[in-house]
Coordinates of C-alpha atoms in Angstrom, one line a residue:
X1 CA 154.4 136.7 46.6
X2 CA 151.8 138.5 44.6
X3 CA 149.6 136.2 42.6
X4 CA 149.7 136.4 38.7
X5 CA 146.9 138.5 37.1
X6 CA 144.3 136.3 35.5
X7 CA 143.9 137.0 31.7
X8 CA 140.3 138.1 32.1
X9 CA 141.3 140.6 34.8
X10 CA 144.0 142.0 32.6
X11 CA 141.6 142.3 29.7
X12 CA 139.1 144.3 31.8
X13 CA 141.9 146.6 33.1
X14 CA 142.9 147.4 29.5
X15 CA 139.4 148.8 28.9
X16 CA 139.7 151.4 31.6
X17 CA 140.0 155.0 30.3
X18 CA 142.0 157.8 31.9
X19 CA 138.8 158.8 33.8
X20 CA 138.5 155.3 35.2
X21 CA 140.5 153.0 37.5
X22 CA 140.5 149.3 37.4
X23 CA 139.6 147.5 40.6
X24 CA 141.4 144.3 41.7
X25 CA 139.2 142.2 39.4
X26 CA 140.0 144.3 36.4
X27 CA 136.6 146.0 36.2
X28 CA 136.8 149.6 35.2
X29 CA 135.3 151.9 37.9
X30 CA 134.3 155.4 36.9
X31 CA 133.9 157.7 39.9
X32 CA 133.6 161.4 40.3
X33 CA 133.6 163.1 43.7
X34 CA 133.2 160.5 46.4
X35 CA 130.8 161.6 49.1
X36 CA 128.7 158.5 49.9
X37 CA 130.2 155.0 50.3
X38 CA 128.5 151.7 51.1
X39 CA 130.8 148.9 52.3
X40 CA 129.9 145.2 52.0
X41 CA 133.0 143.9 53.8
X42 CA 133.7 144.4 57.6
X43 CA 137.4 145.0 57.2
X44 CA 136.9 147.5 54.3
X45 CA 134.3 149.3 56.4
X46 CA 136.9 149.6 59.2
X47 CA 139.5 150.8 56.7
X48 CA 137.3 153.7 55.5
X49 CA 136.0 154.5 59.0
X50 CA 139.6 154.9 60.2
X51 CA 140.4 157.1 57.2
X52 CA 137.4 159.2 56.3
X53 CA 134.4 158.1 58.5
X54 CA 132.1 160.9 57.0
X55 CA 132.0 159.0 53.7
X56 CA 130.3 155.9 55.1
X57 CA 126.5 155.8 54.7
X58 CA 125.8 152.1 54.7
X59 CA 127.5 148.8 55.9
X60 CA 126.5 145.2 56.6
X61 CA 125.2 143.9 59.8
X62 CA 128.6 142.1 60.2
X63 CA 130.5 145.4 60.2
X64 CA 131.3 145.7 63.9
X65 CA 134.3 148.0 63.8
X66 CA 134.4 150.7 64.9
X67 CA 132.0 149.9 67.7
X68 CA 130.2 153.2 67.4
X69 CA 129.6 153.0 63.7
X70 CA 126.3 154.7 63.0
X71 CA 125.2 154.0 59.4
X72 CA 122.3 152.3 57.7
X73 CA 122.6 148.5 57.8
X74 CA 122.0 146.8 54.5
X75 CA 121.9 143.1 55.3
X76 CA 124.8 140.6 55.2
X77 CA 127.9 140.1 53.1
X78 CA 126.2 137.2 51.2
X79 CA 122.7 138.6 51.2
X80 CA 122.8 142.4 50.9
X81 CA 119.6 144.3 50.6
X82 CA 120.1 145.7 47.1
X83 CA 117.1 148.0 47.1
X84 CA 118.3 149.5 50.4
X85 CA 121.7 150.1 48.9
X86 CA 120.2 151.8 45.8
X87 CA 118.1 154.0 48.1
X88 CA 121.3 155.3 49.7
X89 CA 122.5 156.5 46.3
X90 CA 126.2 155.7 47.0
X91 CA 128.9 157.1 44.8
X92 CA 130.8 153.9 45.5
X93 CA 130.2 150.4 46.9
X94 CA 133.2 148.5 48.3
X95 CA 133.3 144.7 48.0
X96 CA 135.5 141.7 48.0
X97 CA 135.5 138.8 45.5
X98 CA 135.6 136.2 48.3
X99 CA 133.2 137.7 50.8
X100 CA 130.5 138.9 48.4
X101 CA 128.6 137.2 45.6
X102 CA 129.3 138.1 42.0
X103 CA 125.6 138.1 41.2
X104 CA 125.0 140.9 43.7
X105 CA 127.9 143.0 42.5
X106 CA 126.8 142.5 38.9
X107 CA 123.3 143.7 39.8
X108 CA 124.7 146.8 41.4
X109 CA 126.8 147.5 38.3
X110 CA 123.8 147.0 36.1
X111 CA 121.9 149.5 38.2
X112 CA 124.6 152.1 37.4
X113 CA 126.4 151.9 40.8
X114 CA 130.2 152.1 40.8
X115 CA 131.6 149.0 42.6
X116 CA 135.2 148.6 43.7
X117 CA 136.0 144.9 44.4
X118 CA 139.1 143.7 46.1
X119 CA 141.0 140.4 45.7
X120 CA 143.3 139.7 48.6
X121 CA 145.2 136.4 49.3
X122 CA 148.4 137.7 50.8
X123 CA 149.6 140.4 53.1
X124 CA 151.4 142.2 50.3
X125 CA 148.3 142.1 48.2
X126 CA 146.3 143.5 51.1
X127 CA 148.5 146.5 51.6
X128 CA 148.6 147.3 47.9
X129 CA 144.9 146.7 47.5
X130 CA 143.9 148.8 50.4
X131 CA 146.0 151.7 49.1
X132 CA 144.5 151.5 45.6
X133 CA 141.0 151.3 47.0
X134 CA 141.4 154.3 49.3
X135 CA 143.5 156.4 46.9
X136 CA 142.0 155.6 43.5
X137 CA 138.6 154.3 44.5
X138 CA 137.7 156.6 47.3
X139 CA 139.9 159.5 46.2
X140 CA 141.6 159.9 49.6
X141 CA 145.2 160.5 50.6
X142 CA 147.0 157.3 51.7
X143 CA 146.3 157.0 55.5
X144 CA 149.1 157.0 58.1
X145 CA 147.8 153.6 59.5
X146 CA 148.6 151.9 56.2
X147 CA 152.3 152.8 56.5
X148 CA 152.2 151.8 60.1
X149 CA 150.9 148.4 59.1
X150 CA 153.7 148.0 56.6
X151 CA 156.3 148.9 59.2
X152 CA 154.7 146.6 61.9
X153 CA 154.9 143.6 59.6
X154 CA 158.4 144.4 58.3
X155 CA 159.6 144.5 61.9
X156 CA 158.0 141.1 62.9
X157 CA 160.5 138.3 63.5
X158 CA 158.1 135.4 63.4
X159 CA 157.2 132.8 66.0
X160 CA 160.0 130.2 65.7
X161 CA 159.5 128.9 69.2
X162 CA 156.2 127.8 70.6
X163 CA 155.4 125.6 73.6
X164 CA 156.6 122.1 72.8
X165 CA 158.5 123.0 69.6
X166 CA 162.2 122.9 69.3
X167 CA 164.0 126.2 68.9
X168 CA 164.7 127.1 65.3
X169 CA 162.0 124.8 63.9
X170 CA 158.7 126.5 62.8
X171 CA 155.7 124.9 64.5
X172 CA 153.5 122.8 62.2
X173 CA 149.9 123.8 62.7
X174 CA 146.4 122.9 61.7
X175 CA 144.1 126.0 61.6
X176 CA 140.4 125.1 61.9
X177 CA 137.9 127.8 60.9
X178 CA 134.7 125.8 61.5
X179 CA 133.4 122.6 63.1
X180 CA 130.4 120.5 62.3
X181 CA 132.0 119.8 59.8
X182 CA 135.6 120.6 60.6
X183 CA 137.1 122.9 58.0
X184 CA 140.6 124.3 58.0
X185 CA 142.7 126.8 56.2
X186 CA 144.1 125.4 53.0
X187 CA 146.0 126.9 50.1
X188 CA 146.1 130.5 49.0
X189 CA 144.5 132.3 51.9
X190 CA 145.2 135.7 53.5
X191 CA 145.1 134.2 57.1
X192 CA 147.5 131.5 56.0
X193 CA 149.9 134.0 54.6
X194 CA 149.8 136.0 57.9
X195 CA 150.7 132.8 59.8
X196 CA 153.5 132.1 57.4
X197 CA 154.8 135.6 58.0
X198 CA 154.8 134.8 61.7
X199 CA 156.8 131.7 61.3
X200 CA 154.0 129.1 61.5
X201 CA 154.1 126.2 59.0
X202 CA 150.5 125.5 58.0
X203 CA 150.0 121.8 57.4
X204 CA 147.3 122.1 54.7
X205 CA 148.9 125.1 52.9
X206 CA 149.3 122.9 49.8
X207 CA 145.8 121.4 49.8
X208 CA 143.9 121.7 46.5
X209 CA 141.1 123.5 48.3
X210 CA 141.3 126.8 50.0
X211 CA 139.1 125.8 52.9
X212 CA 139.0 122.0 52.9
X213 CA 136.7 119.9 55.1
X214 CA 138.8 117.4 56.9
X215 CA 137.7 114.7 59.4
X216 CA 138.8 115.3 62.9
X217 CA 140.7 112.1 63.2
X218 CA 142.7 113.0 60.1
X219 CA 143.6 116.4 61.6
X220 CA 144.9 114.8 64.7
X221 CA 146.7 112.1 62.6
X222 CA 148.9 114.8 61.0
X223 CA 150.6 115.1 64.4
X224 CA 150.7 118.9 64.4
X225 CA 152.8 120.8 67.0
X226 CA 150.0 123.3 67.4
X227 CA 146.4 123.9 66.7
X228 CA 145.4 127.5 66.0
X229 CA 141.8 128.4 66.9
X230 CA 140.5 131.8 65.8
X231 CA 137.3 133.2 67.3
X232 CA 135.8 133.9 63.8
X233 CA 134.2 132.8 61.5
X234 CA 133.6 130.1 64.1
X235 CA 133.9 131.3 67.7
X236 CA 136.4 128.9 69.1
X237 CA 136.9 129.3 72.9
X238 CA 138.8 127.6 75.7
X239 CA 135.7 125.5 76.2
X240 CA 134.9 124.8 72.6
X241 CA 137.7 123.5 70.3
X242 CA 140.8 122.6 72.3
X243 CA 139.2 119.4 73.7
X244 CA 139.0 118.0 70.2
X245 CA 142.8 118.0 70.0
X246 CA 143.9 116.2 73.2
X247 CA 147.5 116.6 74.1
X248 CA 148.1 119.5 71.7
X249 CA 148.9 123.1 72.5
X250 CA 145.9 125.2 71.3
X251 CA 146.5 128.9 70.5
X252 CA 143.3 130.9 70.8
X253 CA 143.8 133.9 68.4
X254 CA 141.9 136.9 67.4
X255 CA 140.0 136.2 64.2
X256 CA 139.7 139.9 63.4
X257 CA 143.5 140.3 63.5
X258 CA 144.1 137.0 61.6
X259 CA 141.5 137.5 58.8
X260 CA 140.7 141.2 58.5
X261 CA 142.7 143.5 56.2
X262 CA 142.6 147.0 57.4
X263 CA 143.7 149.1 60.4
X264 CA 143.8 145.9 62.5
X265 CA 147.0 145.0 60.6
X266 CA 148.9 147.5 62.7
X267 CA 148.4 145.6 65.9
X268 CA 148.1 142.1 64.3
X269 CA 151.7 141.0 64.3
X270 CA 152.4 141.7 67.9
X271 CA 149.0 140.4 69.2
X272 CA 149.1 137.3 67.1
X273 CA 152.7 136.5 68.0
X274 CA 151.8 136.8 71.7
X275 CA 148.8 134.5 71.3
X276 CA 150.8 132.0 69.3
X277 CA 153.6 131.9 71.9
X278 CA 151.2 131.3 74.8
X279 CA 148.9 128.4 73.8
X280 CA 146.7 126.5 76.2
X281 CA 148.3 123.2 77.1

């Protein structure tokens, strides 16, 4: 379900003229011909690279897809090198309200750089946001992979049966994203919505925090059917993570396919479903 538009976002959107488009945060973005793009988000970098790679001139050090991406690296998502970005003279900078800091985006806007920021909490939002960013922000035709992603997720039937879970009952899962301290997916997250689409009941989906820190003994006390361990942002592996949940099936899943919104969404439902159905026991 799409989240309601915050009042401040709607107010910003109303200020956009016909020559402007409002980004997901409601900021009016005035762009002309788009020839040079800098991306501050790995998944958005991949989305542009799969659609119009010639546009990309800069990306963060964390932008690892595609593997042969040859652009100027401009720091990290939380600590971008603003002078380096300005030196690239981009027509547009792509960002995300969760992955990037508002202070950095405000500084770029103040320097006269057009910034298109996304806000993504659900699969439906991701598909709509990506289309708006590419079509209205980057002035590109909607790519074929976007429709392929829609079709792939429409066709998914979920993961109603997992090792140790009775047929017809969704597995109840905890989804750690970090350890030392242990942190898990909570409310209102894109990754949590993908798991819901796949038929996994996330135990902390109604927690007041989006990424709550929970003591390990509390996680085990919830008696989950399954622990889902992605390999990013923390790199959980067969040797690092499952041992903390003795007796529980542990599904090692691709963090890129669980948390990135872009071309990886085409393969994500089939890959994640397979990984969820074949946990370590």
